CSV table of C-alpha atoms and ligand atoms in Angstrom, one decimal:
chain,number,residue,atom,x,y,z
I,15,UNK,CA,-25.6,7.9,19.4
I,16,UNK,CA,-24.0,9.7,16.7
I,17,UNK,CA,-23.5,13.2,16.8
I,18,UNK,CA,-25.4,14.8,13.7
I,19,UNK,CA,-25.0,18.3,12.2
I,20,UNK,CA,-25.8,19.5,8.3
I,21,UNK,CA,-22.8,20.6,6.3
I,22,UNK,CA,-24.7,21.1,3.0
I,23,UNK,CA,-23.5,24.5,2.8
I,24,UNK,CA,-19.5,23.0,3.1
I,25,UNK,CA,-20.7,20.7,0.1
I,26,UNK,CA,-21.5,23.7,-1.8
I,27,UNK,CA,-19.0,26.3,-0.9
I,28,UNK,CA,-16.1,24.3,-0.4
I,29,UNK,CA,-16.6,21.6,-3.5
I,30,UNK,CA,-16.6,22.4,-7.4
I,31,UNK,CA,-20.2,22.6,-8.6
I,32,UNK,CA,-19.5,19.7,-10.7
I,33,UNK,CA,-18.7,17.5,-7.7
I,34,UNK,CA,-21.3,18.7,-5.5
I,35,UNK,CA,-23.9,17.9,-8.4
I,36,UNK,CA,-22.3,14.6,-8.6
I,37,UNK,CA,-22.8,13.9,-4.8
I,38,UNK,CA,-26.4,14.7,-5.3
I,39,UNK,CA,-26.9,12.5,-8.7
I,40,UNK,CA,-25.7,9.4,-6.6
I,41,UNK,CA,-28.1,10.5,-3.7
I,42,UNK,CA,-30.7,10.6,-6.2
I,43,UNK,CA,-29.7,7.1,-7.5
I,44,UNK,CA,-29.9,5.6,-4.0
I,45,UNK,CA,-33.3,6.8,-3.3
I,46,UNK,CA,-34.3,5.3,-6.8
I,47,UNK,CA,-33.0,2.3,-5.6
I,48,UNK,CA,-34.3,2.1,-1.9
I,49,UNK,CA,-30.7,2.4,-0.4
I,50,UNK,CA,-29.1,4.5,2.0
I,51,UNK,CA,-25.7,5.5,0.8
I,52,UNK,CA,-23.1,8.0,2.2
I,53,UNK,CA,-19.7,9.4,1.5
I,54,UNK,CA,-17.3,8.5,3.8
I,55,UNK,CA,-13.7,8.7,5.1
I,56,UNK,CA,-10.9,11.1,3.3
I,57,UNK,CA,-13.2,12.7,1.3
I,58,UNK,CA,-15.1,14.0,4.2
I,59,UNK,CA,-12.4,14.4,6.4
I,60,UNK,CA,-10.6,16.6,3.6
I,61,UNK,CA,-13.7,18.5,3.2
I,62,UNK,CA,-13.9,19.7,7.0
I,63,UNK,CA,-10.1,20.7,6.5
I,64,UNK,CA,-10.6,22.7,4.0
I,65,UNK,CA,-8.4,20.2,1.7
I,66,UNK,CA,-8.8,19.2,-1.9
I,67,UNK,CA,-9.7,15.5,-2.2
I,68,UNK,CA,-10.2,13.9,-5.4
I,69,UNK,CA,-11.2,10.7,-3.8
I,70,UNK,CA,-14.8,9.7,-3.4
I,71,UNK,CA,-15.5,6.8,-1.3
I,72,UNK,CA,-19.4,5.9,-0.9
I,73,UNK,CA,-20.9,3.4,1.4
I,74,UNK,CA,-24.1,1.8,0.3
I,75,UNK,CA,-26.4,0.4,3.1
I,76,UNK,CA,-27.2,-2.4,0.7
I,77,UNK,CA,-26.0,-4.3,-2.2
I,78,UNK,CA,-22.7,-1.7,-3.6
I,79,UNK,CA,-22.2,-3.8,-6.8
I,80,UNK,CA,-26.0,-3.7,-7.6
I,81,UNK,CA,-25.9,0.1,-7.0
I,82,UNK,CA,-22.7,0.8,-8.8
I,83,UNK,CA,-23.7,-1.2,-11.9
I,84,UNK,CA,-27.1,0.8,-12.2
I,85,UNK,CA,-25.1,4.1,-11.9
I,86,UNK,CA,-22.9,3.5,-14.5
I,87,UNK,CA,-25.8,2.3,-16.8
I,88,UNK,CA,-27.3,5.5,-16.9
I,89,UNK,CA,-24.2,7.7,-16.4
I,90,UNK,CA,-22.3,5.7,-18.6
I,91,UNK,CA,-18.3,4.8,-18.3
I,92,UNK,CA,-17.4,1.6,-16.8
I,93,UNK,CA,-17.7,-0.2,-13.3
I,94,UNK,CA,-15.0,-2.6,-12.1
I,95,UNK,CA,-16.0,-5.0,-9.4
I,96,UNK,CA,-14.3,-7.4,-6.7
I,97,UNK,CA,-17.3,-9.8,-5.9
I,98,UNK,CA,-15.3,-10.9,-2.9
I,99,UNK,CA,-15.1,-7.8,-0.9
I,100,UNK,CA,-18.6,-6.8,-2.4
I,101,UNK,CA,-16.9,-3.3,-3.5
I,102,UNK,CA,-16.8,-1.7,-6.9
I,103,UNK,CA,-15.1,1.1,-8.8
I,104,UNK,CA,-17.0,3.3,-10.9
I,105,UNK,CA,-15.0,5.2,-13.7
I,106,UNK,CA,-17.2,7.6,-15.4
I,107,UNK,CA,-16.7,9.1,-18.8
I,108,UNK,CA,-14.2,12.1,-17.7
I,109,UNK,CA,-12.2,9.1,-16.2
I,110,UNK,CA,-13.2,10.2,-12.5
I,111,UNK,CA,-13.2,7.5,-10.2
I,112,UNK,CA,-15.5,6.6,-7.3
I,113,UNK,CA,-15.1,3.6,-4.9
I,114,UNK,CA,-18.4,2.2,-3.7
I,115,UNK,CA,-18.6,-0.2,-0.8
I,116,UNK,CA,-21.2,-2.3,0.8
I,117,UNK,CA,-22.2,-2.2,4.3
I,118,UNK,CA,-24.6,-5.2,4.9
I,119,UNK,CA,-24.5,-7.2,7.9
I,120,UNK,CA,-23.6,-10.7,6.5
I,121,UNK,CA,-20.7,-9.0,4.9
I,122,UNK,CA,-18.7,-8.7,8.2
I,123,UNK,CA,-16.4,-11.5,9.7
I,124,UNK,CA,-16.6,-10.2,13.2
I,125,UNK,CA,-13.3,-8.1,13.6
I,126,UNK,CA,-12.0,-9.1,17.2
I,127,UNK,CA,-12.8,-5.9,18.6
I,128,UNK,CA,-16.3,-5.5,17.4
I,129,UNK,CA,-18.2,-4.8,20.6
I,130,UNK,CA,-21.4,-6.7,21.1
I,131,UNK,CA,-24.0,-3.5,21.2
I,132,UNK,CA,-26.0,-3.1,17.9
I,133,UNK,CA,-24.5,-1.2,15.4
I,134,UNK,CA,-26.2,0.0,12.0
I,135,UNK,CA,-24.6,-1.1,9.1
I,136,UNK,CA,-22.7,2.0,8.3
I,137,UNK,CA,-21.6,2.2,12.1
I,138,UNK,CA,-20.2,-1.1,11.4
I,139,UNK,CA,-18.4,-0.3,8.4
I,140,UNK,CA,-16.9,2.9,10.0
I,141,UNK,CA,-15.8,1.1,13.0
I,142,UNK,CA,-13.5,-1.1,10.8
I,143,UNK,CA,-11.5,2.3,9.8
I,144,UNK,CA,-7.9,3.1,11.1
I,145,UNK,CA,-8.6,6.3,12.9
I,146,UNK,CA,-11.4,8.6,14.1
I,147,UNK,CA,-10.6,11.3,11.9
I,148,UNK,CA,-11.4,8.7,8.7
I,149,UNK,CA,-14.8,7.6,10.2
I,150,UNK,CA,-16.8,10.7,9.2
I,151,UNK,CA,-20.0,9.9,6.9
I,152,UNK,CA,-22.1,12.4,4.9
I,153,UNK,CA,-25.5,11.4,4.0
I,154,UNK,CA,-26.4,11.5,0.3
I,155,UNK,CA,-30.0,10.9,0.2
I,156,UNK,CA,-32.9,13.4,-0.3
I,157,UNK,CA,-33.8,12.6,3.0
I,158,UNK,CA,-30.4,13.7,4.9
I,159,UNK,CA,-28.5,14.9,2.0
I,160,UNK,CA,-25.5,16.8,4.0
I,161,UNK,CA,-25.9,15.3,7.0
I,162,UNK,CA,-22.7,14.6,8.9
I,163,UNK,CA,-22.6,11.5,11.0
I,164,UNK,CA,-20.1,11.2,14.1
I,165,UNK,CA,-19.9,8.0,15.8
I,166,UNK,CA,-16.5,8.0,17.2
I,167,UNK,CA,-15.7,11.3,18.0
I,168,UNK,CA,-13.9,12.6,14.6
I,169,UNK,CA,-15.1,16.0,15.0
I,170,UNK,CA,-13.1,16.4,18.3
I,171,UNK,CA,-10.1,14.7,17.3
I,172,UNK,CA,-10.1,17.2,13.7
I,173,UNK,CA,-10.2,19.9,16.5
I,174,UNK,CA,-7.8,18.7,18.8
I,175,UNK,CA,-5.2,18.1,16.0
I,176,UNK,CA,-5.2,14.3,17.2
I,177,UNK,CA,-4.8,11.1,15.4
I,178,UNK,CA,-6.2,8.1,17.5
I,179,UNK,CA,-7.2,4.5,16.9
I,180,UNK,CA,-10.6,3.4,17.4
I,181,UNK,CA,-9.7,0.4,19.7
I,182,UNK,CA,-6.8,-1.2,21.2
I,183,UNK,CA,-6.4,-4.0,18.5
I,184,UNK,CA,-6.1,-1.4,15.3
I,185,UNK,CA,-2.7,-2.2,14.8
I,186,UNK,CA,-2.9,-6.1,15.3
I,187,UNK,CA,-5.5,-6.2,12.8
I,188,UNK,CA,-3.3,-4.1,10.1
I,189,UNK,CA,0.2,-3.0,11.4
I,190,UNK,CA,0.4,-0.7,8.1
I,191,UNK,CA,-2.0,1.7,10.1
I,192,UNK,CA,1.3,2.8,12.3
I,193,UNK,CA,2.9,3.8,9.2
I,194,UNK,CA,-0.5,5.7,8.2
I,195,UNK,CA,-0.8,7.5,11.4
I,196,UNK,CA,2.8,8.8,11.0
I,197,UNK,CA,1.8,9.7,7.6
I,198,UNK,CA,-1.7,11.7,8.4
I,199,UNK,CA,0.2,13.3,11.8
I,200,UNK,CA,3.0,14.6,9.3
I,201,UNK,CA,0.6,16.0,6.4
I,202,UNK,CA,-1.9,17.7,8.8
I,203,UNK,CA,0.6,18.4,11.5
I,204,UNK,CA,-1.4,16.6,13.9
I,205,UNK,CA,-0.3,14.7,17.0
I,206,UNK,CA,-0.7,11.2,17.7
I,207,UNK,CA,-2.9,10.4,20.9
I,208,UNK,CA,-1.1,9.2,24.0
I,209,UNK,CA,-2.5,5.8,24.1
I,210,UNK,CA,-2.2,5.6,20.1
I,211,UNK,CA,1.4,6.1,20.5
I,212,UNK,CA,1.7,3.8,23.3
I,213,UNK,CA,0.2,1.1,20.7
I,214,UNK,CA,2.6,2.2,18.4
I,215,UNK,CA,5.7,1.4,20.8
I,216,UNK,CA,3.5,-2.0,21.9
I,217,UNK,CA,3.6,-2.8,17.9
I,218,UNK,CA,7.4,-2.5,17.3
I,219,UNK,CA,8.2,-4.1,20.8
I,220,UNK,CA,6.2,-7.2,19.7
I,221,UNK,CA,7.0,-7.0,16.3
I,222,UNK,CA,3.5,-6.9,14.5
I,223,UNK,CA,5.1,-6.2,11.1
I,224,UNK,CA,6.5,-9.9,11.1
I,225,UNK,CA,3.8,-10.9,8.9
I,226,UNK,CA,3.4,-7.6,6.6
I,227,UNK,CA,4.0,-8.4,3.3
I,228,UNK,CA,7.0,-6.4,1.7
I,229,UNK,CA,4.8,-5.2,-1.1
I,230,UNK,CA,2.3,-3.4,1.6
I,231,UNK,CA,5.0,-2.3,3.3
I,232,UNK,CA,6.5,-0.6,0.1
I,233,UNK,CA,3.2,0.8,-0.6
I,234,UNK,CA,3.1,2.7,2.7
I,235,UNK,CA,6.8,3.7,2.7
I,236,UNK,CA,6.2,5.0,-0.7
I,237,UNK,CA,3.2,7.2,0.4
I,238,UNK,CA,4.9,9.1,3.2
I,239,UNK,CA,7.8,9.7,0.6
I,240,UNK,CA,5.3,11.1,-1.7
I,241,UNK,CA,4.1,13.6,1.0
I,242,UNK,CA,5.0,17.4,0.4
I,243,UNK,CA,7.5,17.5,3.1
I,244,UNK,CA,8.6,13.9,4.3
I,245,UNK,CA,11.3,14.7,6.4
I,246,UNK,CA,9.4,15.0,9.9
I,247,UNK,CA,7.6,11.6,9.0
I,248,UNK,CA,10.9,9.9,8.5
I,249,UNK,CA,12.0,11.2,11.7
I,250,UNK,CA,9.2,9.7,13.4
I,251,UNK,CA,9.9,6.3,11.8
I,252,UNK,CA,13.5,6.7,13.2
I,253,UNK,CA,12.3,7.9,16.8
I,254,UNK,CA,10.0,5.0,16.7
I,255,UNK,CA,12.6,2.3,15.3
I,256,UNK,CA,10.6,1.6,12.3
I,257,UNK,CA,13.6,1.7,10.1
I,258,UNK,CA,14.5,-1.9,11.5
I,259,UNK,CA,11.1,-3.3,10.0
I,260,UNK,CA,12.3,-1.9,6.7
I,261,UNK,CA,15.7,-4.0,7.4
I,262,UNK,CA,17.5,-5.1,10.5
I,263,UNK,CA,20.5,-3.2,9.5
I,264,UNK,CA,19.2,-0.1,7.9
I,265,UNK,CA,20.7,2.9,10.2
I,266,UNK,CA,19.3,6.6,9.8
I,267,UNK,CA,21.8,8.8,11.4
I,268,UNK,CA,21.6,12.2,11.6
I,269,UNK,CA,23.5,12.9,8.6
I,270,UNK,CA,21.0,11.0,6.3
I,271,UNK,CA,18.2,13.5,8.1
I,272,UNK,CA,20.5,16.3,6.9
I,273,UNK,CA,21.0,14.8,3.4
I,274,UNK,CA,17.1,14.4,3.5
I,275,UNK,CA,16.5,18.1,4.0
I,276,UNK,CA,19.0,18.7,1.3
I,277,UNK,CA,16.8,16.5,-1.0
I,278,UNK,CA,13.9,18.2,0.2
I,279,UNK,CA,15.4,21.6,-1.0
I,280,UNK,CA,16.2,20.2,-4.4
I,281,UNK,CA,12.9,18.5,-4.9
I,282,UNK,CA,10.9,22.1,-4.4
I,283,UNK,CA,13.4,23.6,-6.4
I,284,UNK,CA,12.4,20.7,-9.4
I,285,UNK,CA,9.0,21.1,-8.7
I,286,UNK,CA,8.8,24.9,-9.0
I,287,UNK,CA,11.0,24.8,-12.3
I,288,UNK,CA,9.7,21.7,-13.7
I,289,UNK,CA,6.1,21.1,-12.7
I,290,UNK,CA,5.2,18.9,-15.8
I,291,UNK,CA,8.4,17.0,-15.9
I,292,UNK,CA,7.8,13.6,-14.6
I,293,UNK,CA,9.9,12.9,-11.7
I,294,UNK,CA,9.2,10.0,-8.6
I,295,UNK,CA,10.3,12.1,-5.8
I,296,UNK,CA,10.0,9.2,-3.3
I,297,UNK,CA,12.4,7.6,-5.0
I,298,UNK,CA,15.1,10.6,-4.3
I,299,UNK,CA,14.3,10.2,-0.8
I,300,UNK,CA,14.6,6.5,-0.8
I,301,UNK,CA,18.0,6.7,-1.9
I,302,UNK,CA,19.0,9.0,0.6
I,303,UNK,CA,17.8,6.8,3.4
I,304,UNK,CA,19.7,3.7,1.8
I,305,UNK,CA,22.7,5.7,0.7
I,306,UNK,CA,24.6,4.3,3.8
I,307,UNK,CA,23.7,0.6,3.5
I,308,UNK,CA,26.1,-1.9,1.9
I,309,UNK,CA,25.2,-3.1,-1.9
I,310,UNK,CA,24.1,-6.0,-0.2
I,311,UNK,CA,21.5,-4.7,2.2
I,312,UNK,CA,20.2,-2.6,-0.6
I,313,UNK,CA,19.7,-5.2,-2.5
I,314,UNK,CA,17.7,-7.4,0.0
I,315,UNK,CA,15.7,-4.4,0.9
I,316,UNK,CA,14.5,-4.2,-2.9
I,317,UNK,CA,13.9,-7.7,-3.3
I,318,UNK,CA,11.8,-7.7,0.0
I,319,UNK,CA,9.9,-4.7,-0.7
I,320,UNK,CA,9.2,-6.6,-4.0
I,321,UNK,CA,10.7,-2.9,-6.1
I,322,UNK,CA,9.8,-3.8,-10.2
I,323,UNK,CA,13.1,-4.5,-11.9
I,324,UNK,CA,12.9,-0.9,-13.0
I,325,UNK,CA,12.7,0.6,-9.6
I,326,UNK,CA,15.5,-1.8,-8.4
I,327,UNK,CA,17.8,-0.7,-11.0
I,328,UNK,CA,17.1,3.0,-10.4
I,329,UNK,CA,17.6,2.5,-6.5
I,330,UNK,CA,20.7,0.2,-7.0
I,331,UNK,CA,22.8,0.9,-10.0
I,332,UNK,CA,21.9,4.1,-11.0
I,333,UNK,CA,22.7,5.8,-7.4
I,334,UNK,CA,26.0,3.9,-7.5
I,335,UNK,CA,26.6,5.2,-10.5
I,336,UNK,CA,25.6,8.9,-9.6
I,337,UNK,CA,27.5,8.5,-6.3
I,338,UNK,CA,30.7,7.7,-8.9
I,339,UNK,CA,30.0,10.8,-10.6
I,340,UNK,CA,29.7,13.0,-7.7
I,341,UNK,CA,33.1,11.7,-6.5
I,342,UNK,CA,34.8,12.7,-10.1
I,343,UNK,CA,32.7,16.4,-9.7
I,344,UNK,CA,34.0,16.9,-6.3
I,345,UNK,CA,37.2,16.2,-7.2
I,346,UNK,CA,37.9,17.3,-10.8
I,347,UNK,CA,35.7,19.4,-11.7
I,348,UNK,CA,35.5,19.5,-15.4
I,349,UNK,CA,36.6,23.1,-16.9
I,350,UNK,CA,34.1,23.2,-19.7
I,351,UNK,CA,30.5,22.7,-20.3
I,352,UNK,CA,31.1,19.9,-22.3
I,353,UNK,CA,32.7,18.0,-19.6
I,354,UNK,CA,30.2,18.6,-17.2
I,355,UNK,CA,27.7,17.3,-19.7
I,356,UNK,CA,29.7,14.1,-20.4
I,357,UNK,CA,29.6,13.3,-16.8
I,358,UNK,CA,25.9,13.8,-16.3
I,359,UNK,CA,24.1,13.2,-19.4
I,360,UNK,CA,23.4,9.5,-18.7
I,361,UNK,CA,21.1,10.5,-15.8
I,362,UNK,CA,17.6,10.9,-15.3
I,363,UNK,CA,16.2,13.9,-12.9
I,364,UNK,CA,15.7,11.8,-10.2
I,365,UNK,CA,19.6,11.0,-10.0
I,366,UNK,CA,20.3,14.7,-10.8
I,367,UNK,CA,18.3,15.5,-7.7
I,368,UNK,CA,20.4,12.9,-5.9
I,369,UNK,CA,23.7,14.6,-6.6
I,370,UNK,CA,22.4,17.8,-5.7
I,371,UNK,CA,21.1,16.6,-2.3
I,372,UNK,CA,24.5,14.4,-1.4
I,373,UNK,CA,27.1,16.9,-2.1
I,374,UNK,CA,28.1,19.5,0.4
I,375,UNK,CA,30.2,21.7,-1.7
I,376,UNK,CA,28.1,24.3,-3.4
I,377,UNK,CA,30.0,25.0,-6.4
I,378,UNK,CA,28.8,21.4,-7.4
I,379,UNK,CA,25.3,21.5,-6.6
I,380,UNK,CA,25.5,24.7,-8.6
I,381,UNK,CA,26.9,22.7,-11.6
I,382,UNK,CA,24.2,20.3,-11.6
I,383,UNK,CA,21.5,22.8,-11.5
I,384,UNK,CA,23.1,24.7,-14.2
I,385,UNK,CA,23.3,21.5,-16.2
I,386,UNK,CA,19.8,20.7,-15.7
I,387,UNK,CA,18.4,24.4,-16.6
I,388,UNK,CA,20.9,25.3,-19.3
I,389,UNK,CA,22.6,22.7,-21.0
I,390,UNK,CA,20.6,19.1,-20.4
I,391,UNK,CA,18.3,19.9,-23.5
I,392,UNK,CA,21.0,21.5,-26.1
I,393,UNK,CA,21.1,19.4,-29.5
I,394,UNK,CA,23.2,20.2,-32.5
I,395,UNK,CA,20.8,22.0,-35.1
I,396,UNK,CA,22.1,20.1,-38.0
I,397,UNK,CA,21.2,16.5,-38.4
I,398,UNK,CA,22.3,13.5,-40.2
I,399,UNK,CA,20.7,14.9,-43.5
I,400,UNK,CA,22.7,18.0,-43.3
I,401,UNK,CA,25.9,16.1,-43.5
I,402,UNK,CA,24.8,14.0,-46.2
I,403,UNK,CA,24.1,17.4,-48.0
I,404,UNK,CA,27.7,17.9,-47.4
I,405,UNK,CA,28.7,14.9,-49.4
I,406,UNK,CA,29.6,13.1,-46.2
I,407,UNK,CA,29.1,9.2,-46.3
I,408,UNK,CA,26.4,8.1,-43.5
I,409,UNK,CA,27.8,5.7,-41.0
I,410,UNK,CA,29.4,5.6,-37.8
I,411,UNK,CA,31.3,8.6,-38.1
I,412,UNK,CA,28.1,10.5,-38.0
I,413,UNK,CA,27.6,10.3,-34.8
I,414,UNK,CA,30.9,11.0,-33.9
I,415,UNK,CA,30.8,14.2,-36.0
I,416,UNK,CA,27.5,15.3,-34.3
I,417,UNK,CA,29.1,14.8,-30.8
I,418,UNK,CA,31.8,17.0,-31.5
I,419,UNK,CA,29.2,20.0,-32.9
I,420,UNK,CA,27.4,19.5,-29.7
I,421,UNK,CA,30.6,19.5,-27.6
I,422,UNK,CA,31.5,22.9,-29.4
I,423,UNK,CA,27.8,24.1,-28.9
I,424,UNK,CA,27.6,23.4,-25.3
I,425,UNK,CA,31.1,25.1,-25.1
I,426,UNK,CA,29.8,28.4,-26.7
I,427,UNK,CA,31.5,28.2,-29.6
I,428,UNK,CA,28.6,27.7,-32.1
I,429,UNK,CA,25.9,30.0,-32.3
I,430,UNK,CA,23.9,28.8,-35.5
I,431,UNK,CA,23.5,26.3,-38.4
I,432,UNK,CA,25.7,28.3,-40.7
I,433,UNK,CA,28.5,28.0,-37.7
I,434,UNK,CA,27.9,24.4,-37.4
I,435,UNK,CA,28.2,23.3,-40.9
I,436,UNK,CA,31.6,25.5,-41.2
I,437,UNK,CA,32.5,23.5,-37.9
I,438,UNK,CA,32.0,20.3,-39.7
I,439,UNK,CA,33.9,21.4,-42.9
I,440,UNK,CA,36.7,22.8,-40.9
I,441,UNK,CA,37.1,19.7,-38.2
I,442,UNK,CA,35.7,16.7,-40.4
I,443,UNK,CA,36.1,17.2,-44.1
I,444,UNK,CA,39.1,17.5,-46.3
I,445,UNK,CA,39.5,20.9,-48.0
I,446,UNK,CA,37.7,20.2,-51.0
I,447,UNK,CA,36.3,23.3,-52.5
I,448,UNK,CA,33.7,21.2,-54.8
I,449,UNK,CA,32.0,19.8,-52.1
I,450,UNK,CA,31.8,23.2,-49.9
I,451,UNK,CA,29.9,24.7,-53.1
I,452,UNK,CA,27.2,22.3,-52.4
I,453,UNK,CA,26.8,22.9,-48.5
I,454,UNK,CA,23.5,24.2,-47.4
I,455,UNK,CA,22.3,26.8,-44.9
L,30,CTP,N1,-8.2,2.2,5.9
L,30,CTP,C1,-8.0,1.3,7.1
L,30,CTP,N2,-6.8,0.8,7.2
L,30,CTP,C2,-6.1,0.6,6.1
L,30,CTP,C3,-6.2,1.7,5.2
L,30,CTP,C4,-7.3,2.2,5.0
L,30,CTP,O1,-9.1,1.6,7.9
L,30,CTP,N3,-5.1,-0.1,6.2
L,30,CTP,C5,-9.6,2.8,5.8
L,30,CTP,C6,-9.5,4.6,6.3
L,30,CTP,O2,-10.2,4.6,7.0
L,30,CTP,C7,-9.5,5.2,5.1
L,30,CTP,C8,-10.6,4.3,3.7
L,30,CTP,O3,-9.7,3.0,4.1
L,30,CTP,O4,-10.6,6.4,5.0
L,30,CTP,C9,-9.7,4.2,2.6
L,30,CTP,O5,-8.1,4.4,2.6
L,30,CTP,P1,-7.4,5.3,1.9
L,30,CTP,O6,-7.9,6.0,0.6
L,30,CTP,O7,-5.8,4.8,2.0
L,30,CTP,O8,-7.3,6.5,2.6
L,30,CTP,P2,-7.5,8.4,2.8
L,30,CTP,O9,-7.9,8.7,4.1
L,30,CTP,O10,-8.5,9.0,1.7
L,30,CTP,O11,-6.2,8.2,2.3
L,30,CTP,P3,-5.4,9.8,1.5
L,30,CTP,O12,-5.9,10.7,1.7
L,30,CTP,O13,-3.7,9.3,1.7
L,30,CTP,O14,-5.6,9.1,-0.1
């Protein structure tokens, strides 16, 4: 009873030629093996929504692992298989990844809500998914290349901009889907359907999340916080009281939401100017969310969510350090650039942006962005070997000398190497005309 139409033209128009060719190649390989295969899920959804998607999910009506192995044998690359789930990940020679799943009757351990009516294996596979908008499939075999197959009203919901589960037990089967619903609603600016919304409220009321592992919860949260503008989604989490799933003592009041807005501005500023600087944007929002929690609660959250030691350090200790330095900045504003540098140079971009988000004082925010754009990367031009050339003895004092050169440079007192050397001679060397003669430019 699926709705079908051909969207071959969208494959040609909206995908890169390489991607379109790859889909055809996968289809041909399926024909050679005599299996039906489909590209499914988020890839098709994004194709219809005109959004770029880099993940290809293929479902094979047959043995997906066998298909993946043969495809890679011909095409090169490698293939990671998961026997237990009958899935494989094909990694092409250029690093591109394709997920392959098997839709075979014998693999299904009947989910609670599976209706008794006959379903083809692709239909069963799609029925087990989270939301209608993720249940579209496009045929890749020659006989049906580009045929869009819609079993569950996905096109209607894409048109209505609505997130809907396929059945009432969806959140019982997998409570992480509550977070996914919020993520998708926020990302596409969709509304959550009325029934789905009441199922979410039900999931919260009866605490379906009790058995949800901290690791999976964190993975969903992190995905929400990695969205371009996560704030409406965070507000939804609060509206549905989902912050209590993270920790019963976690409170997100209006001032936290306001600070999140400032964090978003800081993150956009950084993304715009420093596109290639790695920065874990999720961690900035996460630190703001935890801002008002006592140390012990944050510790418990980090441990429950199974954050790595380095993530925990970032969220716990380094954040406190940032708050401490912000306290100083707001009360005793450093009179010199070198003073500002000394306060901020221990921080990674994440904490500098966190400080920018947390302060309500314009001058402080500007000072941090000034540090980031103008001071952070300043280094003395001279190095240890220049000091040796000045007849100075290598040792601990070198560090102090170079630091004083850096400070003077930060404060605009030194313009070039020559001036740096003259500075060292004036401040760190006994007046000795012999050694001054040996100085280098
Ligand atoms: N899925 C699900 N239940 C989950 C997670 C995933 O049913 N808890 C299904 C969804 O239907 C989805 C598919 O598995 O289409 C692949 O998952 P994922 O890659 O997370 O989904 P995408 O829709 O591609 O999400 P994103 O765009 O965020 O990558």
